[in-house]
Tab-separated table of C-alpha atoms in Angstrom:
chain	number	residue	atom	x	y	z
A	1107	UNK	CA	-1.631	-26.508	21.900
A	1108	UNK	CA	0.620	-23.783	20.601
A	1109	UNK	CA	-0.481	-20.335	21.641
A	1110	UNK	CA	0.394	-16.723	22.258
A	1111	UNK	CA	-0.998	-14.727	25.162
A	1112	UNK	CA	-1.157	-11.004	25.786
A	1113	UNK	CA	-2.360	-10.787	29.371
A	1114	UNK	CA	-3.446	-7.139	29.283
A	1115	UNK	CA	-6.372	-5.930	27.182
A	1116	UNK	CA	-5.262	-2.339	27.685
A	1117	UNK	CA	-2.155	-0.523	28.884
A	1118	UNK	CA	-2.314	3.136	29.904
A	1119	UNK	CA	0.814	5.273	30.210
A	1120	UNK	CA	1.580	8.971	30.394
A	1121	UNK	CA	3.507	10.559	27.560
A	1122	UNK	CA	7.240	10.512	28.256
A	1123	UNK	CA	7.045	7.482	30.545
A	1124	UNK	CA	8.418	4.072	29.600
A	1125	UNK	CA	5.968	1.515	28.306
A	1126	UNK	CA	5.805	-2.275	28.319
A	1127	UNK	CA	3.326	-4.466	26.482
A	1128	UNK	CA	3.526	-8.070	27.592
A	1129	UNK	CA	3.549	-11.251	25.551
A	1130	UNK	CA	4.093	-14.867	26.501
A	1131	UNK	CA	4.067	-17.896	24.269
A	1132	UNK	CA	3.676	-21.638	24.438
A	1133	UNK	CA	5.372	-23.298	21.482
A	1134	UNK	CA	7.449	-26.436	21.070
A	1135	UNK	CA	10.959	-25.814	19.872
A	1136	UNK	CA	12.500	-22.447	19.110
A	1137	UNK	CA	9.893	-20.049	17.797
A	1138	UNK	CA	10.252	-16.922	15.736
A	1139	UNK	CA	8.564	-13.973	17.450
A	1140	UNK	CA	7.071	-10.781	16.082
A	1141	UNK	CA	5.288	-7.594	17.059
A	1142	UNK	CA	2.799	-5.845	14.811
A	1143	UNK	CA	0.929	-2.564	15.364
A	1144	UNK	CA	-2.478	-1.534	14.071
A	1145	UNK	CA	-3.436	2.123	13.956
A	1146	UNK	CA	-7.152	2.991	13.778
A	1147	UNK	CA	-8.755	1.980	10.473
A	1148	UNK	CA	-5.487	0.616	9.148
A	1149	UNK	CA	-3.997	-2.791	8.455
A	1150	UNK	CA	-1.252	-4.249	10.625
A	1151	UNK	CA	2.294	-2.977	10.311
A	1152	UNK	CA	5.394	-5.009	11.118
A	1153	UNK	CA	7.359	-3.570	14.067
A	1154	UNK	CA	10.121	-6.028	14.867
A	1155	UNK	CA	11.135	-9.666	15.036
A	1156	UNK	CA	13.265	-12.100	16.975
A	1157	UNK	CA	14.749	-14.953	14.982
A	1158	UNK	CA	18.007	-15.761	16.753
A	1159	UNK	CA	20.950	-14.025	18.391
A	1160	UNK	CA	20.722	-11.063	20.766
A	1161	UNK	CA	17.804	-11.250	23.141
A	1162	UNK	CA	17.133	-7.528	22.796
A	1163	UNK	CA	15.886	-6.604	19.342
A	1164	UNK	CA	15.220	-3.120	18.031
A	1165	UNK	CA	12.486	-2.191	15.612
A	1166	UNK	CA	10.588	0.678	14.066
A	1167	UNK	CA	9.534	3.917	15.808
A	1168	UNK	CA	11.950	3.420	18.728
A	1169	UNK	CA	10.389	0.171	19.936
A	1170	UNK	CA	12.387	-2.766	21.202
A	1171	UNK	CA	11.543	-6.178	22.570
A	1172	UNK	CA	13.267	-8.573	24.898
A	1173	UNK	CA	13.237	-12.302	24.301
A	1174	UNK	CA	13.378	-14.370	27.481
A	1175	UNK	CA	13.544	-18.079	26.778
A	1176	UNK	CA	13.263	-19.252	30.386
A	1177	UNK	CA	10.107	-17.184	30.911
A	1178	UNK	CA	8.835	-17.791	27.355
A	1179	UNK	CA	8.188	-14.088	27.011
A	1180	UNK	CA	8.720	-11.422	24.367
A	1181	UNK	CA	7.714	-8.101	25.912
A	1182	UNK	CA	7.541	-4.947	23.815
A	1183	UNK	CA	9.157	-1.838	25.286
A	1184	UNK	CA	9.814	1.798	24.586
A	1185	UNK	CA	11.814	4.129	26.859
A	1186	UNK	CA	9.606	7.176	26.308
A	1187	UNK	CA	6.029	6.890	25.060
A	1188	UNK	CA	4.435	9.281	22.581
A	1189	UNK	CA	0.734	10.037	22.184
A	1190	UNK	CA	1.104	8.867	18.587
A	1191	UNK	CA	2.063	5.385	19.877
A	1192	UNK	CA	-1.565	4.860	20.894
A	1193	UNK	CA	-2.700	1.849	18.874
A	1194	UNK	CA	-3.497	-1.856	19.031
A	1195	UNK	CA	-0.445	-4.100	19.388
A	1196	UNK	CA	-0.234	-7.766	18.455
A	1197	UNK	CA	2.372	-10.306	19.403
A	1198	UNK	CA	2.776	-13.236	17.000
A	1199	UNK	CA	4.767	-16.431	16.708
A	1200	UNK	CA	5.767	-18.459	13.702
A	1201	UNK	CA	5.978	-22.145	14.339
A	1202	UNK	CA	9.325	-23.887	13.923
A	1203	UNK	CA	9.327	-26.043	10.836
A	1204	UNK	CA	6.576	-24.044	9.133
A	1205	UNK	CA	9.256	-23.155	6.640
A	1206	UNK	CA	8.651	-20.650	3.949
A	1207	UNK	CA	4.896	-20.533	4.334
A	1208	UNK	CA	5.446	-18.766	7.620
A	1209	UNK	CA	2.062	-19.165	9.251
A	1210	UNK	CA	1.693	-16.778	12.166
A	1211	UNK	CA	-0.262	-17.332	15.363
A	1212	UNK	CA	-1.376	-14.050	16.914
A	1213	UNK	CA	-2.146	-13.015	20.449
A	1214	UNK	CA	-5.445	-11.322	21.218
A	1215	UNK	CA	-4.030	-7.822	21.085
A	1216	UNK	CA	-3.325	-5.076	23.616
A	1217	UNK	CA	-4.609	-1.536	23.251
A	1218	UNK	CA	-1.989	1.013	24.227
A	1219	UNK	CA	-3.332	4.380	25.354
A	1220	UNK	CA	-0.751	7.145	25.841
A	1221	UNK	CA	-2.153	10.225	27.552
A	1222	UNK	CA	-0.606	13.702	27.177
B	561	UNK	CA	7.517	-2.706	-0.837
B	562	UNK	CA	4.528	-4.759	-1.913
B	563	UNK	CA	1.152	-3.035	-2.004
B	564	UNK	CA	-1.866	-5.026	-0.852
B	565	UNK	CA	-5.318	-3.922	-1.957
B	566	UNK	CA	-8.534	-5.255	-0.521
B	567	UNK	CA	-11.370	-4.385	-2.843
B	568	UNK	CA	-13.896	-3.172	-0.287
B	569	UNK	CA	-13.443	-1.324	2.960
B	570	UNK	CA	-16.969	-1.923	4.230
B	571	UNK	CA	-19.531	-4.489	3.118
B	572	UNK	CA	-23.050	-5.240	4.303
B	573	UNK	CA	-24.547	-8.532	3.149
B	574	UNK	CA	-27.655	-10.531	3.937
B	575	UNK	CA	-27.707	-13.927	5.595
B	576	UNK	CA	-27.413	-16.671	2.983
B	577	UNK	CA	-25.707	-14.529	0.353
B	578	UNK	CA	-22.540	-15.680	-1.356
B	579	UNK	CA	-19.807	-13.158	-0.587
B	580	UNK	CA	-16.497	-12.597	-2.335
B	581	UNK	CA	-13.636	-10.724	-0.674
B	582	UNK	CA	-10.766	-9.859	-2.977
B	583	UNK	CA	-7.110	-9.301	-2.222
B	584	UNK	CA	-4.641	-8.158	-4.849
B	585	UNK	CA	-0.872	-7.630	-4.597
B	586	UNK	CA	1.231	-5.611	-7.004
B	587	UNK	CA	4.254	-7.928	-6.922
B	588	UNK	CA	4.857	-11.618	-7.466
B	589	UNK	CA	4.924	-12.979	-3.939
B	590	UNK	CA	3.869	-16.563	-3.472
B	591	UNK	CA	2.468	-16.605	0.028
B	592	UNK	CA	-0.928	-15.036	0.677
B	593	UNK	CA	-3.099	-15.331	3.776
B	594	UNK	CA	-6.621	-14.554	4.936
B	595	UNK	CA	-7.226	-13.738	8.589
B	596	UNK	CA	-10.265	-12.584	10.479
B	597	UNK	CA	-9.894	-10.160	13.381
B	598	UNK	CA	-12.332	-10.118	16.279
B	599	UNK	CA	-12.050	-8.153	19.535
B	600	UNK	CA	-10.476	-10.224	22.273
B	601	UNK	CA	-9.576	-13.021	19.872
B	602	UNK	CA	-6.818	-11.371	17.873
B	603	UNK	CA	-6.236	-12.591	14.340
B	604	UNK	CA	-7.144	-16.114	13.332
B	605	UNK	CA	-5.962	-17.762	10.131
B	606	UNK	CA	-8.721	-18.873	7.778
B	607	UNK	CA	-6.819	-20.052	4.692
B	608	UNK	CA	-3.494	-19.500	3.037
B	609	UNK	CA	-1.955	-20.126	-0.350
B	610	UNK	CA	1.676	-20.588	-1.312
B	611	UNK	CA	1.202	-20.632	-5.073
B	612	UNK	CA	-1.378	-20.461	-7.831
B	613	UNK	CA	-4.144	-23.025	-7.329
B	614	UNK	CA	-2.518	-24.141	-4.057
B	615	UNK	CA	-4.361	-23.630	-0.799
B	616	UNK	CA	-4.278	-24.902	2.748
B	617	UNK	CA	-6.735	-24.621	5.591
B	618	UNK	CA	-5.876	-22.471	8.528
B	619	UNK	CA	-7.335	-22.697	12.005
B	620	UNK	CA	-10.935	-21.677	11.221
B	621	UNK	CA	-11.778	-22.673	7.620
B	622	UNK	CA	-15.382	-23.733	8.257
B	623	UNK	CA	-17.851	-21.744	6.196
B	624	UNK	CA	-15.134	-20.330	3.928
B	625	UNK	CA	-13.394	-21.281	0.717
B	626	UNK	CA	-10.676	-19.593	-1.331
B	627	UNK	CA	-9.580	-19.208	-4.906
B	628	UNK	CA	-6.212	-18.366	-6.373
B	629	UNK	CA	-6.279	-18.525	-10.148
B	630	UNK	CA	-3.582	-15.878	-10.644
B	631	UNK	CA	-0.572	-15.205	-8.511
B	632	UNK	CA	-1.524	-11.652	-7.667
B	633	UNK	CA	-5.095	-12.339	-6.533
B	634	UNK	CA	-6.395	-14.332	-3.578
B	635	UNK	CA	-10.140	-14.450	-3.024
B	636	UNK	CA	-12.001	-15.431	0.118
B	637	UNK	CA	-15.490	-16.810	-0.443
B	638	UNK	CA	-18.291	-17.088	2.074
B	639	UNK	CA	-20.527	-19.689	0.461
B	640	UNK	CA	-23.595	-18.768	2.517
B	641	UNK	CA	-22.978	-15.817	4.785
B	642	UNK	CA	-24.092	-16.051	8.396
B	643	UNK	CA	-24.235	-13.460	11.156
B	644	UNK	CA	-21.329	-15.102	12.995
B	645	UNK	CA	-19.131	-14.223	10.034
B	646	UNK	CA	-19.535	-10.526	10.794
B	647	UNK	CA	-15.910	-9.500	11.309
B	648	UNK	CA	-12.885	-7.621	10.021
B	649	UNK	CA	-11.097	-9.605	7.307
B	650	UNK	CA	-7.417	-8.996	6.671
B	651	UNK	CA	-5.337	-10.200	3.767
B	652	UNK	CA	-1.582	-10.572	4.218
B	653	UNK	CA	1.310	-11.172	1.850
B	654	UNK	CA	4.446	-13.062	2.817
B	655	UNK	CA	7.582	-11.951	1.005
B	656	UNK	CA	10.255	-14.195	-0.500
B	657	UNK	CA	12.301	-15.561	2.365
B	658	UNK	CA	9.160	-16.272	4.290
B	659	UNK	CA	7.869	-14.854	7.500
B	660	UNK	CA	11.250	-13.543	8.616
B	661	UNK	CA	10.921	-10.447	6.531
B	662	UNK	CA	7.532	-9.505	7.935
B	663	UNK	CA	4.113	-9.725	6.402
B	664	UNK	CA	2.409	-6.857	4.593
B	665	UNK	CA	-1.273	-6.478	5.435
B	666	UNK	CA	-4.103	-4.892	3.531
B	667	UNK	CA	-6.280	-2.268	5.205
B	668	UNK	CA	-9.012	-4.798	5.842
B	669	UNK	CA	-12.642	-5.349	4.881
B	670	UNK	CA	-15.226	-4.871	7.607
B	671	UNK	CA	-18.055	-7.259	6.769
B	672	UNK	CA	-21.451	-7.043	8.413
B	673	UNK	CA	-23.931	-9.864	7.802
B	674	UNK	CA	-27.517	-8.936	8.627
């Protein structure tokens, strides 16, 4: 079965330190990969995507993610965390061949807590 | 950017009631989706629609139906609400060009069935 896994329910980092939120996937073919963020009492916001090309992709708010095909991973990173980055983060994959309908499969979410 | 409006932020309904959740977009995008969000389970796709009167089942359609009579509006219907349908419901819009351009989500409807 095709799936996305976020192995950590919560990640805690100190402000100013680098952060990593992990994501692995199990999909046949070449998937399209995404990160979304959800701030309290808000809908999800698109952060970044990997479709093809460079393995390191840059997105909103200084976030980046690294695609690793051999490890089937797409970890979210930021060099220096801010308290305002505290939120719930979702990794998602779009299945190859899903065409324009673009159905997304989401991971279970990781809560990022950045402490001052 | 498209604006996505979900009609209610919080709803409390009784078991057995018929419940309508509304999602409206202010543009003309074809693809619309309903997800439910539960802690530890992430988002799961209930139904989606890629045009007026067109609908397809997602991963967890049981107990739900949908209606799309106009392009801008996509309704999720709980035919007979049950307590296990207590959840956060999120509507999403897919832009032209598909998923590659990123979905836009509504703020969500938190439904409690008592």
